[in-house]
Amino acid sequence: MQTLKNIPISTVLIVALCIALLQIPVTAEPLNDYHPEGVWPGEPTDDALNVNVVSFNMNYWPLITLYVQVSDSNGAPVAGLPEEAFELYENDILTFCDVEPADFDGTSYGMALDCSGSMYGYENDVIFACTTFVAGMTMPEQAAVIYFESFGDTHVEQPMTNNHDLLTNAALGYYANGATAQWYGYTLALEEFKFELQPRMLLGFTDGMDNSSGSYTQQTTTDLALLLGAPVYTIGLGGVTPGPLIEIANATGGSYIQTQPDSLWYYYRQIQHAYQNQYKVAYITPDPSYNGSQHTARVIVDYNGDTGEDSTRFAAPFVENFAPAITLTPSTVDPILTYAQPAGNPVTIGAYVTDNDVVTSVMLRFRYIGSNYYNHAYMLNVSDSTYEFTFDGAYVQTPGIDFYILASDSYYHVTSSPETDPSVIPHQIVVLPNDRPEITHIAVATWQEQTPLPVSCDVVDTTANVDQVVLCHKNDSEIYYTETDMVNIGGDTYETVIPAGDLIALLDLEYYLIAYDDQETYRVDGPHHVNVGTVPLVITMTPVNPPIQIPATGGSFDFNIELDNQDTSPMNFDAWIMVTLPNGSPFGPVLGPVNLLIPASTSVERTRTQAVPENAPPGEYIYEGLGGIYPNGIWASDSFTFEKLTDGDGASISQWFCYGEDFDQWLAGNTTVSTPLQYELSNAYPNPFNPSTILGYKLPVASLVKLAVYDISGRLVSELVNGWRDIGVHEVMFEASDLASGLYIYHLDAGDFTASGKMILMK
């Protein structure tokens, strides 16, 4: 089979151009037209909303990302539209799309400035327009400045950078002299972002026609702009002939505006404002075949009764791996990105870059952690698909280094590592004595649908202050994560809640946590995957001696509660017991809530005793065990009934008590099995008491146990336990309704262990 690497380069370029021509945006209501002096390109149209698909990215096929501008009938960008306002059709098939503002990506601008002699006297207008533009750039945005005049003097004044100071200095150096090599200048501007991520755009101005570009023509410039997916925006000044400038704008999805030099700054700012208020509309193509087939993506925006639409065409790739794939080498991931590195030592990072085409560039962007601006360097191809770069020891200083990698091929496909928002959330090399925050989090594996999911974690930073903790989550239908700031509830603990509406059956959830410190160092915990649906938790409540009848003076009954995690993953949930009174009112909880973490495929059984007080009204009760998220997120439940009689006698019970075998072994947060290390007799609680109290004891091994109560004369008052008991923690209630006030002694014999305690009955 012949691969692209075996095809002659001339054939590759012809194929690339054909693909580009198939990717020309189709605009339903074009904004790229001739505009008279002083008129912004969004003049009123038939649609109240003007929609413009500016560019697209299909390098992560079958994921498609469209960059969409929405403006009102006056041309002003419409920001803050909800996802529900967008519909997407691919080849007339309604397709789910995810929408978010494109502000994180940051546009790459190629600024081509006409420095011909005819601009003499307007230098201050140009400088003001350019410096105003730079001042309005956001931090992820970057630009290059190109001066075009006579062919031999046309040059890149400032290569692509997000350093606003360098860009401002380049603008301040503007001059007017020579001829007009416009197409050559535009070509240099386009080449400056051929290795940049989308979105890209060329912004130029001229007051005359090209007369000095040599072999660079309108057609070659248009072809390159199409290959790069870069719309061309030109502002015509004075008596310029607009025809070719309108044509290249129409061909590339840009715009042409005609005005005077003193209005240049205004249109620069308007174009910038439109790009800074784009939307990313992402979707998975319903036809992911690698067959070169035509795809038409149509975006419809409908908001408050106003509508608009636009579409674009692209061709499916013919082969897999048609764009560069970047994988960090194992030694880069661990230890370099996993552990803090010593200061002053050289650090070499590496990546495998593979592509079905020829890899033309692997570029590294890096900066000190906390710095605003990235430096550029090329990574060295050391063998086959392996690329490396070594940071000199002098650069390896605390707090560390941010970096990301860009790879491109001869078709101008550009990919990055990390894939998403690489300039905002880059890779980090942390340098000692600084270190990352530490996140402690119990991951959630299973959750009930339509039930709010509380998420908590502890964050500790030994070298800086914790500045922010963020939860990012999405379900299987979504492409973009929703970010939520977690709230510090005290100490090192942070909490937030994923809304019930985001927990949808059959659409599992993915989430991760990011903790930042005040040195802008961060750590990621996750991603974690949550199975959403009907939680496989079964609760079984079984009375020991039914039917249960409680005398009027009160009494108690024994019951068994079984909690069965039928999932293949550990399950974290609350367990509690409620009582429904004879009049239907809920009472309780009489047990819990206790937060448990039950291992996968594990059933937990506990035998306990419930005391019912004398003042409980007569009638039939429902005794219900529940599991889920207390109090309203109920995943499972089971119940039985008991009756409170109007007569009968016995010891008087004063309050609801639930005691017996505990759940300590399965309490969430326990990192080891809660097996007592030694015998122990716990203090009575409450003490003093009336008329009942709880006595507890711990057994490190199964033992023959005798627990009894004596009065101060040594007379046996009550034998509470006499028999074998399992390893663990145990509780038993002592009822003293028929005893006189005074001091009582409780005594435990367990194996070779003996212990005693005192308690006071006060009536």
XYZ file of C-alpha atoms in Angstrom, residues 3-535:
533
model
C 1.449 5.944 1.869
C 1.593 9.709 1.620
C 5.285 9.550 2.450
C 5.892 7.769 -0.878
C 4.051 10.333 -3.041
C 6.099 13.067 -4.792
C 5.873 16.438 -3.065
C 4.384 18.089 -6.170
C 1.467 15.682 -6.014
C 1.064 16.347 -2.299
C 0.799 20.093 -2.884
C -1.794 19.644 -5.634
C -3.892 17.354 -3.422
C -3.552 19.797 -0.527
C -4.827 22.645 -2.683
C -7.784 20.549 -3.860
C -8.707 19.693 -0.299
C -8.478 23.352 0.639
C -10.792 24.354 -2.204
C -13.315 21.831 -0.875
C -13.127 23.567 2.508
C -14.163 27.069 1.391
C -16.748 28.384 3.898
C -20.228 28.884 2.461
C -21.891 31.935 4.030
C -25.682 32.190 4.011
C -25.636 35.907 4.812
C -22.131 37.025 3.824
C -20.499 39.814 5.779
C -17.502 39.842 3.446
C -18.510 42.503 0.958
C -17.611 46.038 -0.035
C -18.456 48.531 2.701
C -18.618 52.318 2.143
C -16.782 54.714 4.387
C -17.738 54.527 8.039
C -19.978 51.425 7.722
C -19.163 48.332 9.818
C -19.440 44.993 7.965
C -22.524 43.930 9.927
C -24.928 46.372 8.292
C -28.580 45.295 8.607
C -29.534 42.126 6.716
C -32.732 40.143 6.364
C -31.765 38.142 9.458
C -31.915 39.763 12.892
C -28.945 37.579 13.853
C -25.943 37.402 11.516
C -24.118 34.074 11.808
C -20.661 33.531 10.310
C -18.736 30.249 10.446
C -15.269 31.782 10.425
C -13.153 28.620 10.414
C -13.097 25.014 11.560
C -10.757 22.383 12.943
C -11.058 18.721 11.926
C -7.581 17.624 13.019
C -9.041 15.463 15.804
C -11.424 13.607 13.494
C -14.228 12.587 14.020
C -14.418 15.610 16.364
C -15.215 18.770 14.404
C -14.910 22.248 15.913
C -16.476 25.250 14.197
C -15.577 28.813 15.131
C -18.741 30.880 14.835
C -19.398 34.607 15.106
C -22.896 35.862 15.955
C -23.773 39.536 15.583
C -26.971 41.555 15.740
C -28.498 43.577 12.919
C -26.141 46.455 13.727
C -23.037 44.258 13.506
C -22.360 44.180 17.250
C -21.215 40.746 18.564
C -23.874 38.861 20.508
C -22.213 37.303 23.550
C -23.570 35.025 26.256
C -25.863 32.898 24.102
C -26.927 29.618 25.763
C -26.137 26.283 24.182
C -29.852 25.786 23.523
C -29.763 28.675 21.016
C -27.621 26.619 18.604
C -28.635 23.822 16.253
C -26.258 21.969 13.988
C -26.988 19.935 10.893
C -24.371 17.909 9.044
C -25.507 16.891 5.573
C -29.047 17.770 6.711
C -28.868 15.418 9.719
C -29.628 17.083 13.062
C -26.509 16.414 15.144
C -25.846 17.032 18.828
C -23.365 19.854 19.387
C -21.657 21.321 22.416
C -21.108 25.078 22.576
C -18.833 27.313 24.608
C -17.187 30.726 24.171
C -13.903 30.492 22.270
C -12.069 32.855 24.611
C -9.712 30.209 26.000
C -8.217 29.325 22.624
C -6.958 32.746 21.630
C -6.748 33.829 18.004
C -3.463 34.106 16.093
C -3.415 37.366 14.114
C -1.153 38.153 11.179
C -0.992 41.975 11.018
C 0.148 43.122 7.567
C 0.854 46.879 7.533
C 1.222 48.936 4.363
C 4.463 50.943 4.725
C 4.466 52.356 1.197
C 5.395 55.974 0.656
C 1.777 57.003 0.028
C 1.088 56.430 3.751
C 3.399 59.330 4.594
C 1.684 61.693 7.025
C -0.585 58.961 8.428
C 2.022 57.247 10.578
C 0.425 58.312 13.861
C -2.966 56.962 12.772
C -1.428 53.576 11.990
C 0.550 53.466 15.237
C -2.525 54.389 17.265
C -4.634 51.728 15.517
C -1.999 49.003 16.043
C -1.168 49.809 19.672
C -4.880 50.011 20.502
C -5.324 46.585 18.923
C -2.429 45.113 20.944
C -3.750 46.664 24.166
C -7.074 44.908 23.528
C -5.545 41.452 23.065
C -6.271 38.835 25.699
C -3.405 36.801 27.111
C -3.911 33.638 24.997
C -4.036 35.729 21.808
C -0.886 36.260 19.786
C 0.126 38.199 16.720
C 2.886 38.847 14.212
C 3.646 42.232 12.619
C 4.664 42.416 8.943
C 5.743 45.579 7.149
C 5.187 45.542 3.393
C 6.623 48.134 1.023
C 9.067 47.439 -1.821
C 9.647 43.697 -2.327
C 13.218 43.665 -1.046
C 12.320 45.587 2.105
C 9.092 43.751 2.973
C 9.801 41.797 6.143
C 8.537 40.287 9.398
C 9.025 43.072 11.932
C 7.874 40.902 14.859
C 7.451 37.112 14.642
C 4.396 35.479 16.205
C 4.258 36.135 19.942
C 1.833 36.784 22.765
C 4.305 39.266 24.295
C 2.348 42.495 24.117
C 5.406 44.616 24.813
C 7.212 43.240 21.753
C 4.138 43.769 19.592
C 3.725 47.353 20.810
C 7.366 48.097 20.079
C 6.931 46.691 16.564
C 3.943 48.974 15.965
C 5.818 52.012 17.290
C 8.492 51.463 14.647
C 6.063 51.970 11.767
C 7.273 54.125 8.872
C 6.134 55.074 5.338
C 8.496 54.474 2.406
C 8.740 52.591 -0.904
C 6.361 50.635 -3.152
C 3.517 48.206 -2.303
C 4.332 44.459 -2.123
C 0.925 43.657 -0.674
C 0.592 39.999 -1.722
C 4.117 39.222 -0.585
C 3.420 40.948 2.734
C 0.162 39.015 3.137
C 2.024 35.781 2.370
C 4.603 36.490 5.077
C 1.761 37.181 7.518
C 0.037 33.896 6.631
C 3.274 31.961 7.004
C 3.684 33.351 10.505
C 0.729 31.331 11.780
C 0.989 28.250 9.620
C 2.204 26.415 12.737
C -0.492 27.871 15.018
C -3.760 26.410 16.245
C -7.131 27.682 15.051
C -8.588 30.248 15.018
C -6.287 32.269 12.733
C -6.917 35.431 10.740
C -5.024 37.931 8.595
C -5.642 41.605 9.262
C -4.175 44.101 6.814
C -4.632 47.547 5.379
C -3.494 49.299 2.254
C -4.063 52.571 0.425
C -2.893 51.356 -2.965
C -2.703 48.376 -5.252
C 0.076 45.803 -5.307
C 2.995 46.776 -7.544
C 6.020 44.990 -6.088
C 5.219 41.344 -5.087
C 7.057 39.542 -7.855
C 5.737 35.964 -8.186
C 3.383 36.354 -5.216
C -0.103 37.039 -6.530
C -3.668 37.368 -5.349
C -4.250 33.730 -6.315
C -1.193 32.305 -4.500
C -2.115 34.317 -1.410
C -5.725 33.099 -1.551
C -4.594 29.480 -1.948
C -2.326 29.704 1.098
C -5.061 31.360 3.171
C -7.447 28.524 2.251
C -4.888 25.870 3.168
C -4.466 27.542 6.539
C -8.176 28.155 7.110
C -7.375 31.836 7.668
C -9.952 34.498 6.714
C -8.436 37.646 5.189
C -9.660 41.021 6.480
C -8.501 44.155 4.665
C -9.223 47.803 5.373
C -8.936 49.931 2.244
C -7.824 53.516 2.739
C -8.455 56.471 0.446
C -8.743 55.756 -3.269
C -7.767 52.096 -3.259
C -9.359 49.894 -5.941
C -11.386 47.388 -3.915
C -11.995 44.598 -6.463
C -9.107 42.169 -5.619
C -9.462 42.849 -1.897
C -13.169 42.028 -1.973
C -12.418 38.873 -3.951
C -9.869 37.497 -1.478
C -12.186 38.376 1.412
C -15.087 36.520 -0.233
C -12.898 33.526 -1.092
C -11.528 33.117 2.452
C -14.542 34.111 4.569
C -13.087 37.444 5.659
C -14.245 40.992 5.030
C -13.299 44.170 3.224
C -13.928 47.619 4.689
C -13.171 51.005 3.105
C -12.549 54.056 5.281
C -10.025 56.809 6.046
C -6.750 56.498 8.006
C -8.154 58.241 11.097
C -10.836 55.499 11.369
C -8.373 52.626 11.078
C -8.185 52.086 14.836
C -11.981 51.808 15.080
C -12.260 48.995 12.550
C -9.232 47.202 13.966
C -10.955 47.167 17.322
C -14.313 46.100 15.865
C -12.771 43.140 14.035
C -10.885 42.154 17.174
C -14.020 42.436 19.297
C -15.883 40.118 16.917
C -13.106 37.503 17.117
C -12.966 37.715 20.895
C -16.677 36.925 21.080
C -16.711 33.812 18.913
C -18.297 30.529 19.893
C -16.806 27.085 19.571
C -19.437 24.687 18.239
C -18.105 21.132 18.530
C -19.662 17.869 17.464
C -18.866 14.303 16.446
C -19.547 13.798 12.764
C -22.303 11.220 12.162
C -20.191 9.851 9.288
C -16.648 9.222 10.597
C -15.520 7.324 7.496
C -12.067 7.963 6.032
C -13.224 8.282 2.438
C -12.805 11.913 1.351
C -16.582 12.420 1.282
C -18.113 15.884 1.349
C -19.573 17.198 4.594
C -21.652 20.357 4.938
C -22.058 21.707 8.466
C -24.900 24.194 8.947
C -25.255 26.206 12.147
C -28.610 27.781 13.028
C -28.860 30.266 15.867
C -32.326 31.025 17.267
C -32.608 33.278 20.285
C -35.534 35.319 21.560
C -37.300 34.902 18.243
C -34.348 36.101 16.147
C -32.632 33.642 13.818
C -29.635 33.388 11.544
C -27.561 30.644 9.977
C -24.372 29.894 8.097
C -22.657 26.804 6.740
C -19.259 25.519 5.721
C -17.981 22.584 3.676
C -15.105 20.215 4.310
C -13.902 16.865 3.043
C -13.364 13.821 5.222
C -9.763 12.620 5.452
C -8.727 9.699 3.290
C -6.535 8.011 5.896
C -6.246 7.664 9.634
C -3.451 9.545 11.389
C -3.775 12.294 8.787
C -2.752 14.918 11.389
C 0.208 14.804 13.786
C -0.300 12.716 16.928
C 1.795 13.804 19.924
C 2.616 11.429 22.784
C 4.962 12.432 25.598
C 7.761 9.954 26.234
C 7.495 7.838 29.413
C 10.515 9.553 30.995
C 8.844 12.932 30.448
C 5.621 11.826 32.117
C 7.423 10.161 35.004
C 9.454 11.507 36.692
C 9.673 14.958 35.039
C 5.958 15.836 35.091
C 5.191 13.746 38.162
C 7.787 14.894 40.695
C 9.403 18.245 41.480
C 12.826 18.544 39.843
C 16.004 19.913 41.458
C 16.867 23.492 40.536
C 19.874 24.156 38.294
C 19.953 20.736 36.612
C 19.276 20.407 32.849
C 15.927 18.801 32.024
C 15.235 17.014 28.732
C 11.661 16.522 27.610
C 10.663 14.265 24.738
C 7.663 13.420 22.567
C 6.779 10.888 19.886
C 5.203 12.650 16.882
C 3.633 10.442 14.217
C 1.733 11.348 11.056
C 0.696 9.676 7.819
C 2.120 12.770 6.133
C 5.508 14.437 6.569
C 5.983 16.146 9.933
C 7.360 19.585 9.081
C 7.684 21.197 12.486
C 7.585 20.325 16.177
C 7.634 23.529 18.174
C 7.931 24.063 21.904
C 6.281 26.993 23.689
C 7.622 27.552 27.191
C 7.750 30.116 29.980
C 8.448 30.399 33.679
C 5.429 29.472 35.775
C 3.680 32.753 36.568
C 4.976 34.567 33.485
C 2.552 35.984 30.922
C 4.539 35.330 27.756
C 5.742 32.187 26.012
C 9.118 31.689 24.335
C 9.418 29.671 21.108
C 11.902 26.931 20.219
C 12.001 23.972 17.836
C 12.345 20.455 19.229
C 15.146 18.332 17.769
C 14.331 15.187 15.788
C 16.688 12.746 17.516
C 15.447 9.504 15.948
C 12.588 8.492 13.681
C 9.491 9.965 15.386
C 11.198 11.109 18.622
C 11.693 14.809 19.302
C 13.526 16.323 22.269
C 14.382 19.625 23.842
C 16.750 20.269 26.756
C 16.239 23.130 29.162
C 19.599 24.462 30.263
C 20.186 24.195 34.000
C 20.199 27.975 34.312
C 16.561 28.016 33.126
C 15.422 25.293 35.525
C 14.513 27.484 38.486
C 11.706 27.529 41.021
C 8.720 27.656 40.798
C 9.091 25.853 37.455
C 8.337 25.802 33.725
C 5.101 25.806 31.723
C 5.270 24.286 28.253
C 3.179 22.899 25.429
C 4.045 21.322 22.078
C 2.748 22.159 18.582
C 3.266 19.781 15.662
C 2.424 20.444 12.011
C 2.690 18.613 8.705
C 2.929 19.593 5.052
C -0.860 19.950 4.831
C -0.675 22.558 7.616
C -2.533 20.319 10.051
C -1.557 21.541 13.520
C -2.118 19.652 16.778
C -1.003 20.272 20.336
C -0.119 18.593 23.592
C -2.080 19.136 25.788
C -4.898 18.957 23.225
C -7.263 21.425 24.942
C -6.406 25.039 25.820
C -2.655 24.291 25.883
C -1.578 27.892 26.546
C -3.999 28.159 29.497
C -3.494 24.715 31.074
C -0.021 23.683 29.853
C 2.241 20.887 31.005
C 4.280 21.875 34.076
C 7.777 21.039 35.250
C 7.762 21.939 38.933
C 11.156 22.898 40.359
C 12.208 22.558 43.996
C 11.791 23.930 46.587
C 8.337 24.524 45.069
C 6.001 21.550 44.810
C 2.485 20.918 43.591
C -0.615 20.918 45.792
C -1.618 17.468 47.008
C -5.227 16.346 46.444
C -6.866 13.635 48.549
C -10.149 12.494 47.065
C -12.301 9.371 47.252
C -13.484 8.863 43.694
C -17.154 8.178 43.062
C -17.704 5.135 40.855
C -21.506 4.798 40.781
C -24.312 7.298 41.218
C -28.090 7.395 41.060
C -29.566 9.266 38.108
C -31.177 12.683 38.730
C -29.555 12.859 42.163
C -27.181 15.728 43.068
C -23.625 14.440 43.388
C -21.611 16.058 46.199
C -17.859 16.067 45.531
C -15.297 16.805 48.210
C -11.535 16.680 48.544
C -8.732 17.777 50.842
C -5.982 19.948 49.346
C -2.663 20.584 51.063
C 0.297 22.582 49.760
C 3.476 22.493 51.832
C 5.338 25.129 49.785
C 2.648 27.703 48.919
C -0.944 28.685 49.633
C -3.857 26.947 47.970
C -5.425 29.554 45.685
C -8.260 27.756 43.890
C -9.781 24.289 43.555
C -11.889 23.580 40.464
C -14.181 20.700 39.549
C -14.559 19.952 35.815
C -17.295 17.567 34.708
C -19.189 16.416 31.628
C -21.426 13.527 30.669
C -20.979 11.226 27.685
C -23.082 13.434 25.418
C -20.911 16.482 26.027
C -17.568 17.518 24.557
C -16.672 20.449 26.797
C -16.296 20.298 30.572
C -18.319 22.487 32.906
C -16.052 24.184 35.445
C -17.150 24.891 39.015
C -15.155 26.514 41.783
C -15.088 24.312 44.875
C -15.777 26.016 48.203
C -13.444 25.783 51.178
C -15.679 24.676 54.055
C -12.902 24.860 56.622
C -9.387 23.534 57.059
C -8.149 21.730 53.941
C -11.570 20.547 52.742
C -13.269 21.769 49.553
C -16.753 20.865 48.373
C -19.196 21.420 45.536
C -22.203 19.656 44.024
C -22.816 18.416 40.491
C -26.477 19.285 39.760
C -29.057 16.513 39.465
C -29.805 17.558 35.869
C -26.255 16.573 34.843
C -26.726 13.023 36.155
C -28.559 11.355 33.269
C -29.204 7.628 32.978
C -27.175 5.896 30.259
C -24.906 8.967 29.995
C -22.034 8.257 32.329
C -20.175 11.127 33.968
C -16.502 12.060 33.826
C -14.920 14.537 36.217
C -11.540 15.693 37.450
C -10.225 18.123 40.037
C -7.591 20.842 39.603
C -5.911 22.526 42.576
C -3.906 25.726 42.011
C -1.572 27.416 44.442
C -0.599 31.089 44.599
C 2.531 30.387 42.525
C 0.249 29.159 39.670
C 1.415 25.589 40.124
C -1.382 23.073 39.752
C -2.184 19.398 40.190
C -4.874 17.377 38.416
C -6.720 14.499 40.079
C -8.532 12.326 37.574
C -10.279 11.902 35.300
C -12.735 9.777 37.261
C -15.552 7.870 35.600
C -18.992 7.583 37.220
C -21.560 5.010 36.139
C -24.905 6.814 36.226
C -28.206 4.985 36.408
C -30.037 2.853 38.902
C -27.470 2.220 41.613
